[in-house]
Tab-separated table of C-alpha atoms in Angstrom:
chain	number	residue	atom	x	y	z
A	1	UNK	CA	-29.573	-54.949	-71.704
A	2	UNK	CA	-30.045	-52.189	-74.320
A	3	UNK	CA	-33.503	-52.077	-75.890
A	4	UNK	CA	-34.307	-50.730	-79.320
A	5	UNK	CA	-37.207	-50.441	-81.733
A	6	UNK	CA	-37.500	-53.228	-84.280
A	7	UNK	CA	-35.588	-52.622	-87.481
A	8	UNK	CA	-36.873	-53.722	-90.878
A	9	UNK	CA	-35.018	-56.834	-92.172
A	10	UNK	CA	-33.938	-55.024	-95.355
A	11	UNK	CA	-31.943	-52.567	-93.264
A	12	UNK	CA	-30.385	-55.070	-90.852
A	13	UNK	CA	-27.162	-55.610	-92.783
A	14	UNK	CA	-26.634	-51.895	-93.227
A	15	UNK	CA	-27.179	-51.271	-89.524
A	16	UNK	CA	-24.634	-53.904	-88.630
A	17	UNK	CA	-22.081	-52.483	-91.019
A	18	UNK	CA	-22.628	-48.815	-90.274
A	19	UNK	CA	-24.447	-48.262	-86.991
A	20	UNK	CA	-25.741	-44.789	-87.683
A	21	UNK	CA	-26.516	-45.092	-91.397
A	22	UNK	CA	-30.122	-45.020	-92.543
A	23	UNK	CA	-30.954	-47.802	-94.984
A	24	UNK	CA	-29.867	-46.759	-98.460
A	25	UNK	CA	-28.422	-43.373	-97.449
A	26	UNK	CA	-24.988	-42.147	-96.384
A	27	UNK	CA	-24.432	-40.348	-93.082
A	28	UNK	CA	-23.732	-36.637	-93.566
A	29	UNK	CA	-23.645	-35.565	-89.931
A	30	UNK	CA	-21.891	-36.944	-86.884
A	31	UNK	CA	-23.108	-38.396	-83.619
A	32	UNK	CA	-23.640	-35.961	-80.771
A	33	UNK	CA	-21.489	-36.689	-77.749
A	34	UNK	CA	-22.827	-38.812	-74.904
A	35	UNK	CA	-21.868	-36.582	-71.987
A	36	UNK	CA	-20.317	-33.127	-71.903
A	37	UNK	CA	-17.243	-34.325	-69.999
A	38	UNK	CA	-18.107	-32.589	-66.767
A	39	UNK	CA	-15.102	-33.022	-64.422
A	40	UNK	CA	-17.226	-34.850	-61.823
A	41	UNK	CA	-20.142	-36.265	-63.832
A	42	UNK	CA	-18.665	-36.926	-67.302
A	43	UNK	CA	-21.731	-38.838	-68.560
A	44	UNK	CA	-24.160	-36.041	-67.651
A	45	UNK	CA	-25.573	-33.996	-70.509
A	46	UNK	CA	-24.997	-34.540	-74.206
A	47	UNK	CA	-23.302	-32.822	-77.103
A	48	UNK	CA	-24.553	-31.638	-80.471
A	49	UNK	CA	-27.681	-29.746	-79.511
A	50	UNK	CA	-29.127	-27.138	-77.151
A	51	UNK	CA	-32.569	-27.628	-75.577
A	52	UNK	CA	-34.883	-24.627	-75.612
A	53	UNK	CA	-38.071	-26.121	-74.149
A	54	UNK	CA	-39.407	-29.202	-72.370
A	55	UNK	CA	-43.079	-30.086	-72.732
A	56	UNK	CA	-43.836	-32.862	-70.208
A	57	UNK	CA	-47.186	-34.654	-70.005
A	58	UNK	CA	-47.202	-37.042	-67.072
A	59	UNK	CA	-49.566	-39.304	-65.166
A	60	UNK	CA	-48.716	-40.785	-61.778
A	61	UNK	CA	-50.486	-43.235	-59.489
A	62	UNK	CA	-48.984	-43.493	-55.974
A	63	UNK	CA	-50.742	-46.834	-55.394
A	64	UNK	CA	-48.621	-48.508	-58.065
A	65	UNK	CA	-45.766	-45.958	-58.137
A	66	UNK	CA	-46.144	-46.049	-61.889
A	67	UNK	CA	-45.324	-42.987	-64.006
A	68	UNK	CA	-46.272	-42.631	-67.661
A	69	UNK	CA	-45.090	-39.715	-69.692
A	70	UNK	CA	-44.629	-38.007	-73.015
A	71	UNK	CA	-41.656	-35.653	-73.233
A	72	UNK	CA	-41.586	-33.242	-76.163
A	73	UNK	CA	-38.078	-31.769	-76.194
A	74	UNK	CA	-37.531	-28.790	-78.488
A	75	UNK	CA	-33.898	-28.137	-79.365
A	76	UNK	CA	-31.464	-26.597	-81.824
A	77	UNK	CA	-28.666	-28.647	-83.410
A	78	UNK	CA	-25.210	-27.165	-82.771
A	79	UNK	CA	-23.595	-29.363	-85.404
A	80	UNK	CA	-24.658	-31.594	-88.259
A	81	UNK	CA	-26.219	-34.615	-86.542
A	82	UNK	CA	-26.922	-38.160	-87.643
A	83	UNK	CA	-27.745	-39.174	-84.039
A	84	UNK	CA	-27.907	-37.650	-80.577
A	85	UNK	CA	-28.358	-38.787	-76.981
A	86	UNK	CA	-30.824	-37.998	-74.205
A	87	UNK	CA	-30.215	-38.859	-70.549
A	88	UNK	CA	-32.832	-41.260	-69.168
A	89	UNK	CA	-32.211	-43.683	-66.324
A	90	UNK	CA	-34.635	-46.590	-65.974
A	91	UNK	CA	-38.213	-46.450	-67.290
A	92	UNK	CA	-39.356	-48.160	-70.492
A	93	UNK	CA	-39.282	-46.261	-73.771
A	94	UNK	CA	-42.283	-46.984	-75.961
A	95	UNK	CA	-41.672	-44.761	-78.953
A	96	UNK	CA	-39.489	-41.918	-80.234
A	97	UNK	CA	-40.226	-39.453	-83.002
A	98	UNK	CA	-38.223	-36.548	-84.412
A	99	UNK	CA	-40.580	-34.067	-85.947
A	100	UNK	CA	-43.517	-36.111	-87.223
A	101	UNK	CA	-41.446	-39.168	-88.235
A	102	UNK	CA	-40.533	-42.245	-86.239
A	103	UNK	CA	-36.900	-42.471	-85.211
A	104	UNK	CA	-34.711	-45.457	-84.401
A	105	UNK	CA	-33.345	-45.573	-80.877
A	106	UNK	CA	-31.459	-47.762	-78.459
A	107	UNK	CA	-30.617	-47.771	-74.736
A	108	UNK	CA	-27.290	-48.242	-72.977
A	109	UNK	CA	-27.125	-47.288	-69.308
A	110	UNK	CA	-28.431	-43.750	-68.890
A	111	UNK	CA	-28.073	-42.995	-72.613
A	112	UNK	CA	-31.049	-42.990	-74.949
A	113	UNK	CA	-29.516	-42.715	-78.439
A	114	UNK	CA	-31.883	-41.336	-81.085
A	115	UNK	CA	-31.310	-41.737	-84.834
A	116	UNK	CA	-33.584	-39.437	-86.853
A	117	UNK	CA	-34.817	-40.653	-90.232
A	118	UNK	CA	-33.094	-37.635	-91.768
A	119	UNK	CA	-29.885	-35.977	-90.637
A	120	UNK	CA	-30.209	-32.700	-88.749
A	121	UNK	CA	-28.279	-29.703	-90.014
A	122	UNK	CA	-26.213	-27.410	-87.818
A	123	UNK	CA	-28.576	-24.697	-86.563
A	124	UNK	CA	-31.741	-26.657	-87.380
A	125	UNK	CA	-34.514	-26.558	-84.825
A	126	UNK	CA	-36.213	-29.868	-84.116
A	127	UNK	CA	-38.527	-31.597	-81.675
A	128	UNK	CA	-37.922	-35.089	-80.315
A	129	UNK	CA	-40.902	-36.732	-78.598
A	130	UNK	CA	-40.387	-39.693	-76.264
A	131	UNK	CA	-43.235	-41.801	-74.857
A	132	UNK	CA	-42.211	-43.781	-71.786
A	133	UNK	CA	-43.520	-45.403	-68.617
A	134	UNK	CA	-42.551	-47.484	-65.601
A	135	UNK	CA	-41.565	-47.181	-61.947
A	136	UNK	CA	-39.058	-44.338	-61.605
A	137	UNK	CA	-35.774	-44.986	-59.807
A	138	UNK	CA	-34.328	-43.457	-56.685
A	139	UNK	CA	-30.676	-42.575	-57.363
A	140	UNK	CA	-27.966	-42.750	-54.705
A	141	UNK	CA	-25.380	-39.996	-55.167
A	142	UNK	CA	-21.627	-40.411	-54.649
A	143	UNK	CA	-22.041	-38.739	-51.252
A	144	UNK	CA	-24.736	-41.241	-50.229
A	145	UNK	CA	-27.737	-38.878	-50.503
A	146	UNK	CA	-30.889	-39.903	-52.365
A	147	UNK	CA	-32.389	-38.081	-55.333
A	148	UNK	CA	-34.361	-38.743	-58.479
A	149	UNK	CA	-37.831	-40.115	-57.666
A	150	UNK	CA	-38.485	-40.392	-53.934
A	151	UNK	CA	-41.572	-42.207	-52.669
A	152	UNK	CA	-43.368	-40.372	-49.853
A	153	UNK	CA	-46.107	-41.437	-47.491
A	154	UNK	CA	-48.805	-39.993	-49.740
A	155	UNK	CA	-47.134	-39.608	-53.137
A	156	UNK	CA	-43.733	-38.766	-54.486
A	157	UNK	CA	-41.079	-36.073	-54.601
A	158	UNK	CA	-38.760	-35.567	-57.603
A	159	UNK	CA	-35.404	-33.912	-56.868
A	160	UNK	CA	-32.575	-33.536	-59.341
A	161	UNK	CA	-29.263	-32.350	-57.879
A	162	UNK	CA	-26.972	-33.304	-59.447
A	163	UNK	CA	-28.330	-35.919	-61.896
A	164	UNK	CA	-31.693	-37.123	-60.566
A	165	UNK	CA	-33.972	-35.498	-63.137
A	166	UNK	CA	-33.069	-38.229	-65.631
A	167	UNK	CA	-35.061	-40.614	-63.403
A	168	UNK	CA	-38.368	-39.033	-64.418
A	169	UNK	CA	-37.943	-37.413	-67.849
A	170	UNK	CA	-35.478	-37.674	-70.750
A	171	UNK	CA	-33.349	-34.640	-71.492
A	172	UNK	CA	-29.983	-32.953	-71.641
A	173	UNK	CA	-29.333	-33.213	-67.912
A	174	UNK	CA	-26.406	-30.957	-67.248
A	175	UNK	CA	-26.571	-27.448	-65.718
A	176	UNK	CA	-24.965	-25.922	-68.830
A	177	UNK	CA	-28.156	-26.490	-70.854
A	178	UNK	CA	-31.146	-24.515	-69.525
A	179	UNK	CA	-34.647	-24.337	-71.000
A	180	UNK	CA	-38.230	-23.258	-70.388
A	181	UNK	CA	-40.782	-25.842	-69.235
A	182	UNK	CA	-44.439	-26.733	-69.502
A	183	UNK	CA	-45.611	-29.601	-67.303
A	184	UNK	CA	-49.038	-31.245	-67.132
A	185	UNK	CA	-49.362	-33.984	-64.517
A	186	UNK	CA	-52.435	-36.068	-63.793
A	187	UNK	CA	-52.902	-37.630	-60.345
A	188	UNK	CA	-55.800	-39.253	-58.461
A	189	UNK	CA	-58.432	-36.757	-57.350
A	190	UNK	CA	-57.684	-35.393	-53.886
A	191	UNK	CA	-53.924	-35.236	-54.413
A	192	UNK	CA	-52.040	-32.100	-55.422
A	193	UNK	CA	-49.191	-31.877	-57.940
A	194	UNK	CA	-46.804	-28.975	-57.395
A	195	UNK	CA	-43.985	-27.975	-59.711
A	196	UNK	CA	-41.913	-24.960	-60.771
A	197	UNK	CA	-43.140	-21.712	-62.247
A	198	UNK	CA	-46.791	-20.754	-62.217
A	199	UNK	CA	-49.922	-22.908	-61.990
A	200	UNK	CA	-51.841	-22.284	-65.218
A	201	UNK	CA	-54.615	-24.862	-64.953
A	202	UNK	CA	-56.380	-27.372	-62.697
A	203	UNK	CA	-59.037	-29.695	-64.094
A	204	UNK	CA	-60.753	-32.740	-62.565
A	205	UNK	CA	-62.454	-35.408	-64.649
A	206	UNK	CA	-63.266	-39.063	-64.011
A	207	UNK	CA	-61.668	-39.147	-60.590
A	208	UNK	CA	-58.357	-37.664	-61.696
A	209	UNK	CA	-57.007	-34.121	-61.588
A	210	UNK	CA	-54.580	-32.565	-64.056
A	211	UNK	CA	-52.353	-29.696	-62.938
A	212	UNK	CA	-50.463	-27.620	-65.496
A	213	UNK	CA	-47.375	-25.564	-64.665
A	214	UNK	CA	-45.425	-23.100	-66.792
A	215	UNK	CA	-41.817	-22.020	-66.251
A	216	UNK	CA	-40.980	-19.227	-68.694
A	217	UNK	CA	-37.475	-18.412	-67.506
A	218	UNK	CA	-34.568	-20.733	-68.376
A	219	UNK	CA	-34.167	-23.547	-65.826
A	220	UNK	CA	-31.456	-26.152	-65.373
A	221	UNK	CA	-33.033	-29.586	-65.066
A	222	UNK	CA	-31.423	-30.248	-61.694
A	223	UNK	CA	-33.684	-27.606	-60.085
A	224	UNK	CA	-36.844	-28.920	-61.724
A	225	UNK	CA	-39.184	-30.574	-59.245
A	226	UNK	CA	-42.503	-32.351	-58.936
A	227	UNK	CA	-44.217	-32.976	-55.614
A	228	UNK	CA	-47.326	-35.138	-55.413
A	229	UNK	CA	-49.243	-35.486	-52.180
A	230	UNK	CA	-51.827	-34.056	-49.794
A	231	UNK	CA	-50.674	-30.441	-49.479
A	232	UNK	CA	-52.159	-27.405	-47.834
A	233	UNK	CA	-51.849	-24.690	-50.459
A	234	UNK	CA	-51.634	-20.939	-49.843
A	235	UNK	CA	-51.445	-18.267	-52.532
A	236	UNK	CA	-50.498	-14.689	-51.826
A	237	UNK	CA	-48.352	-11.870	-53.192
A	238	UNK	CA	-45.459	-9.839	-51.865
A	239	UNK	CA	-45.959	-6.061	-51.434
A	240	UNK	CA	-44.370	-5.626	-54.884
A	241	UNK	CA	-46.958	-7.992	-56.430
A	242	UNK	CA	-44.792	-11.100	-56.845
A	243	UNK	CA	-46.912	-14.279	-56.613
A	244	UNK	CA	-46.086	-16.538	-53.635
A	245	UNK	CA	-47.222	-20.180	-53.893
A	246	UNK	CA	-46.620	-22.353	-50.840
A	247	UNK	CA	-47.393	-26.085	-50.511
A	248	UNK	CA	-47.060	-27.682	-47.082
A	249	UNK	CA	-47.659	-31.244	-45.930
A	250	UNK	CA	-50.621	-31.047	-43.506
A	251	UNK	CA	-48.536	-32.580	-40.729
A	252	UNK	CA	-46.161	-29.586	-40.941
A	253	UNK	CA	-48.627	-26.812	-41.707
A	254	UNK	CA	-49.111	-25.359	-38.241
A	255	UNK	CA	-45.428	-25.313	-37.282
A	256	UNK	CA	-44.407	-23.920	-40.682
A	257	UNK	CA	-46.833	-21.022	-40.718
A	258	UNK	CA	-44.718	-18.430	-38.913
A	259	UNK	CA	-41.435	-18.991	-40.748
A	260	UNK	CA	-43.086	-19.185	-44.181
A	261	UNK	CA	-44.950	-15.958	-43.469
A	262	UNK	CA	-41.502	-14.350	-43.572
A	263	UNK	CA	-40.995	-15.045	-47.273
A	264	UNK	CA	-42.127	-11.540	-48.389
A	265	UNK	CA	-39.676	-9.872	-45.968
A	266	UNK	CA	-36.828	-12.144	-47.058
A	267	UNK	CA	-37.567	-11.434	-50.717
A	268	UNK	CA	-37.601	-7.672	-50.110
A	269	UNK	CA	-34.275	-7.897	-48.241
A	270	UNK	CA	-32.740	-10.100	-50.937
A	271	UNK	CA	-33.769	-7.786	-53.733
A	272	UNK	CA	-32.221	-4.853	-51.916
A	273	UNK	CA	-28.940	-6.713	-51.519
A	274	UNK	CA	-28.743	-8.879	-54.652
A	275	UNK	CA	-30.748	-6.932	-57.208
A	276	UNK	CA	-34.043	-7.593	-59.003
A	277	UNK	CA	-35.564	-11.009	-58.479
A	278	UNK	CA	-34.896	-13.063	-61.647
A	279	UNK	CA	-38.145	-15.084	-61.731
A	280	UNK	CA	-41.891	-14.548	-61.967
A	281	UNK	CA	-43.005	-16.244	-58.727
A	282	UNK	CA	-41.640	-17.533	-55.455
A	283	UNK	CA	-42.716	-19.791	-52.588
A	284	UNK	CA	-41.814	-23.107	-50.965
A	285	UNK	CA	-42.652	-26.784	-50.716
A	286	UNK	CA	-42.519	-28.304	-47.219
A	287	UNK	CA	-42.645	-32.084	-47.004
A	288	UNK	CA	-42.125	-34.444	-44.067
A	289	UNK	CA	-38.708	-34.763	-42.497
A	290	UNK	CA	-37.909	-38.215	-43.834
A	291	UNK	CA	-39.037	-37.606	-47.428
A	292	UNK	CA	-35.708	-36.244	-48.656
A	293	UNK	CA	-33.455	-35.461	-45.717
A	294	UNK	CA	-32.145	-32.203	-47.203
A	295	UNK	CA	-33.369	-28.866	-48.504
A	296	UNK	CA	-32.944	-28.069	-52.182
A	297	UNK	CA	-33.131	-24.806	-54.105
A	298	UNK	CA	-35.652	-25.976	-56.728
A	299	UNK	CA	-36.481	-23.028	-58.972
A	300	UNK	CA	-39.228	-20.622	-57.797
A	301	UNK	CA	-40.122	-22.712	-54.735
A	302	UNK	CA	-37.381	-24.570	-52.825
A	303	UNK	CA	-38.117	-27.878	-51.134
A	304	UNK	CA	-37.667	-28.401	-47.390
A	305	UNK	CA	-37.677	-31.643	-45.355
A	306	UNK	CA	-39.847	-30.557	-42.488
A	307	UNK	CA	-40.170	-27.058	-41.034
A	308	UNK	CA	-37.255	-24.843	-42.140
A	309	UNK	CA	-35.590	-22.328	-39.876
A	310	UNK	CA	-35.179	-18.775	-41.130
A	311	UNK	CA	-31.507	-19.243	-41.998
A	312	UNK	CA	-32.265	-22.210	-44.255
A	313	UNK	CA	-35.133	-20.330	-45.919
A	314	UNK	CA	-32.805	-17.383	-46.594
A	315	UNK	CA	-30.164	-19.776	-47.975
A	316	UNK	CA	-32.492	-21.495	-50.458
A	317	UNK	CA	-34.165	-18.274	-51.586
A	318	UNK	CA	-30.753	-16.665	-52.167
A	319	UNK	CA	-30.050	-19.558	-54.538
A	320	UNK	CA	-32.706	-18.187	-56.847
A	321	UNK	CA	-30.121	-15.548	-57.775
A	322	UNK	CA	-26.973	-17.598	-57.240
A	323	UNK	CA	-27.397	-21.098	-58.655
A	324	UNK	CA	-30.778	-20.946	-60.374
A	325	UNK	CA	-30.404	-17.747	-62.389
A	326	UNK	CA	-26.585	-17.660	-62.470
A	327	UNK	CA	-25.982	-21.375	-62.912
A	328	UNK	CA	-22.590	-23.104	-62.734
A	329	UNK	CA	-21.048	-24.113	-66.013
A	330	UNK	CA	-19.805	-27.366	-64.473
A	331	UNK	CA	-20.241	-29.103	-61.129
A	332	UNK	CA	-16.729	-27.997	-60.174
A	333	UNK	CA	-18.185	-24.484	-59.765
A	334	UNK	CA	-20.617	-25.410	-56.990
A	335	UNK	CA	-19.058	-22.922	-54.591
A	336	UNK	CA	-20.588	-20.147	-56.737
A	337	UNK	CA	-23.957	-21.539	-55.621
A	338	UNK	CA	-23.268	-22.532	-52.055
A	339	UNK	CA	-20.704	-19.912	-51.060
A	340	UNK	CA	-23.105	-17.147	-52.078
A	341	UNK	CA	-26.124	-18.734	-50.394
A	342	UNK	CA	-24.155	-19.370	-47.183
A	343	UNK	CA	-22.880	-15.799	-47.168
A	344	UNK	CA	-26.479	-14.617	-47.606
A	345	UNK	CA	-27.214	-16.282	-44.256
A	346	UNK	CA	-24.325	-14.355	-42.683
A	347	UNK	CA	-25.613	-11.092	-44.154
A	348	UNK	CA	-29.158	-11.768	-42.946
A	349	UNK	CA	-27.905	-12.347	-39.431
A	350	UNK	CA	-25.821	-9.185	-39.609
A	351	UNK	CA	-28.832	-7.116	-40.706
A	352	UNK	CA	-31.260	-8.656	-38.207
A	353	UNK	CA	-29.569	-8.388	-34.832
A	354	UNK	CA	-27.332	-11.463	-35.054
A	355	UNK	CA	-23.585	-11.845	-35.399
A	356	UNK	CA	-21.810	-9.683	-37.920
A	357	UNK	CA	-20.366	-11.411	-40.955
A	358	UNK	CA	-16.911	-10.556	-39.583
A	359	UNK	CA	-17.682	-12.299	-36.299
A	360	UNK	CA	-18.965	-15.362	-38.161
A	361	UNK	CA	-15.829	-15.385	-40.316
A	362	UNK	CA	-13.545	-15.075	-37.274
A	363	UNK	CA	-15.347	-17.843	-35.403
A	364	UNK	CA	-15.020	-20.165	-38.408
A	365	UNK	CA	-11.361	-19.344	-38.868
A	366	UNK	CA	-10.491	-19.814	-35.193
A	367	UNK	CA	-12.765	-22.727	-34.299
A	368	UNK	CA	-14.308	-23.981	-37.532
A	369	UNK	CA	-12.673	-27.389	-37.294
A	370	UNK	CA	-14.688	-28.106	-34.166
A	371	UNK	CA	-17.915	-27.854	-36.174
A	372	UNK	CA	-16.731	-28.710	-39.679
A	373	UNK	CA	-13.938	-31.265	-39.420
A	374	UNK	CA	-13.319	-31.062	-43.154
A	375	UNK	CA	-13.346	-27.241	-43.410
A	376	UNK	CA	-9.777	-27.071	-44.710
A	377	UNK	CA	-9.765	-30.445	-46.495
A	378	UNK	CA	-9.712	-28.901	-49.971
A	379	UNK	CA	-10.177	-25.480	-51.600
A	380	UNK	CA	-13.744	-24.475	-52.526
A	381	UNK	CA	-12.974	-24.227	-56.255
A	382	UNK	CA	-11.414	-27.705	-56.384
A	383	UNK	CA	-13.519	-30.383	-54.650
A	384	UNK	CA	-11.598	-33.620	-54.605
A	385	UNK	CA	-14.380	-35.691	-56.232
A	386	UNK	CA	-18.077	-35.864	-57.023
A	387	UNK	CA	-18.663	-37.151	-53.492
A	388	UNK	CA	-17.464	-33.838	-52.021
A	389	UNK	CA	-19.167	-31.101	-54.030
A	390	UNK	CA	-21.551	-30.451	-51.123
A	391	UNK	CA	-18.971	-30.550	-48.310
A	392	UNK	CA	-18.121	-27.728	-45.898
A	393	UNK	CA	-15.264	-26.197	-47.945
A	394	UNK	CA	-17.736	-25.502	-50.769
A	395	UNK	CA	-20.243	-23.841	-48.418
A	396	UNK	CA	-18.364	-22.309	-45.503
A	397	UNK	CA	-14.994	-21.662	-47.071
A	398	UNK	CA	-16.790	-20.451	-50.189
A	399	UNK	CA	-18.540	-17.843	-48.011
A	400	UNK	CA	-15.184	-16.938	-46.490
A	401	UNK	CA	-13.837	-16.173	-49.964
A	402	UNK	CA	-16.679	-13.680	-50.456
A	403	UNK	CA	-15.972	-12.108	-47.070
A	404	UNK	CA	-12.290	-11.694	-47.941
A	405	UNK	CA	-13.368	-9.897	-51.135
A	406	UNK	CA	-15.646	-7.648	-49.048
A	407	UNK	CA	-12.788	-6.926	-46.614
A	408	UNK	CA	-10.585	-5.944	-49.559
A	409	UNK	CA	-12.962	-3.705	-51.535
A	410	UNK	CA	-15.331	-2.316	-48.865
A	411	UNK	CA	-19.102	-2.562	-48.708
A	412	UNK	CA	-20.018	-0.242	-51.572
A	413	UNK	CA	-17.917	-2.056	-54.164
A	414	UNK	CA	-18.732	-5.447	-52.691
A	415	UNK	CA	-22.475	-4.974	-53.199
A	416	UNK	CA	-21.824	-3.615	-56.700
A	417	UNK	CA	-19.970	-6.879	-57.349
A	418	UNK	CA	-22.634	-9.276	-56.048
A	419	UNK	CA	-25.475	-7.376	-57.721
A	420	UNK	CA	-23.556	-6.889	-60.937
A	421	UNK	CA	-22.578	-10.563	-61.044
A	422	UNK	CA	-26.227	-11.607	-60.766
A	423	UNK	CA	-27.192	-9.117	-63.501
A	424	UNK	CA	-24.324	-9.898	-65.881
A	425	UNK	CA	-25.077	-13.631	-65.971
A	426	UNK	CA	-28.841	-13.524	-65.384
A	427	UNK	CA	-30.422	-16.759	-66.665
A	428	UNK	CA	-27.030	-17.916	-67.902
A	429	UNK	CA	-24.031	-20.025	-66.911
A	430	UNK	CA	-20.682	-19.012	-65.461
A	431	UNK	CA	-17.625	-20.575	-63.894
A	432	UNK	CA	-15.005	-19.597	-61.347
A	433	UNK	CA	-12.725	-18.021	-63.918
A	434	UNK	CA	-15.621	-15.798	-65.038
A	435	UNK	CA	-16.141	-14.713	-61.434
A	436	UNK	CA	-12.531	-13.890	-60.611
A	437	UNK	CA	-12.249	-11.912	-63.848
A	438	UNK	CA	-15.437	-10.020	-63.006
A	439	UNK	CA	-14.216	-9.117	-59.533
A	440	UNK	CA	-10.905	-7.878	-60.890
A	441	UNK	CA	-12.719	-5.799	-63.485
A	442	UNK	CA	-14.975	-4.185	-60.883
A	443	UNK	CA	-12.074	-3.349	-58.552
A	444	UNK	CA	-9.113	-2.804	-60.900
A	445	UNK	CA	-6.910	-1.150	-58.269
A	446	UNK	CA	-6.941	-4.104	-55.880
A	447	UNK	CA	-4.683	-7.136	-55.747
A	448	UNK	CA	-6.740	-10.326	-55.364
A	449	UNK	CA	-3.944	-12.764	-56.063
A	450	UNK	CA	-3.635	-13.775	-52.423
A	451	UNK	CA	-7.379	-14.462	-52.119
A	452	UNK	CA	-7.418	-16.548	-55.258
A	453	UNK	CA	-4.223	-18.468	-54.525
A	454	UNK	CA	-4.772	-19.108	-50.816
A	455	UNK	CA	-8.523	-18.984	-50.175
A	456	UNK	CA	-10.092	-20.083	-53.443
A	457	UNK	CA	-7.575	-22.529	-54.901
A	458	UNK	CA	-5.010	-23.151	-52.140
A	459	UNK	CA	-4.692	-26.275	-50.038
A	460	UNK	CA	-4.836	-26.161	-46.260
A	461	UNK	CA	-5.733	-23.340	-43.917
A	462	UNK	CA	-4.828	-19.930	-45.369
A	463	UNK	CA	-3.166	-17.161	-43.444
A	464	UNK	CA	-5.807	-14.876	-41.979
A	465	UNK	CA	-4.201	-11.593	-42.961
């Protein structure tokens, strides 16, 4: 049942007659849209504003699984606004202010509708502050995987792809709206709290420790993370001076040591192939196998369920370029994340004594159905529904599209394309149409129509040549 702040009796009639009208004043703006009409998650995100920064102050107690928070969301109105929505699933809202004035609000499903005391003008910068608390929810995705707030043996793990971040903080939760972040989280002394970006403070008082994290570069909320637990922490730098922050569950520390020691080499290789690293630190979070059940490319330090192999580590670190820096405009464009990261695995193998990318491509084409039954079920740029945006066609066939481009243009132009693509859309958003146009621009003498029609958008198994 929707909850709202009490409304003064003198305004009740006006609110019933005109839902978004402040008592005694006419509405000049319009209501921001609830959802950005994503083709697979139409309720995700919201219209009418653009978030520039999230300031999150959180406290979490694993004994009760209770989270309390204050989210200060700084944004710019993109139209005249009388009201706007934030995505927040579950949790109890205690108060909402816009600027320094209390705002009316109500809840309906995942929508928190905020009505400022004064309309917001197009282009106006504003800050909405939400105080909230409760036991965060675990969300089950259309494909059956679990995200949002995941209880672990010694704490919790917050994962957000595609919509789970709304389980632990209110915001504009769609990949098309990226922002910087500051997070301060207080946990019982002895536990660690690990997030994105760089650790800027650690202070213990009265049996509780507060960790503060800063993410300067734009970040989509689905790659925001928070891990609370007993972690072994290592801090180091790559030869180029990039900070490496690694947090590992003690039960996985010994077995993880060798593969995680390879992060500097992987980063050096990736920068050579994909261009300058787009963020100010790197690393990893390794939890227990059952905590999530899948790896995720959370920004700066991807999360792994148990000890990763080198291929998976390469995949998730490649996402820092393709997915985290160049972020899909909609969830239909997931192949731009997963096809690139999967092809990065192929390139790593090729450069480190394994199969060539051509051999991997040929094996998939000739025998891929034996490993991936759904390999040809749909084209990578057109998943059939939200339940299939992480299926094999998006990953494997997406990588095959990139290999077909490489076959067509040759290595020199191919690497100009993948590096130039990462540079052209650094810290931004792009879709499949942007990518195909970029490829055609970089190789104007080539005909890509067959690749686009048969490999990227076509149904069934394409002709090999």
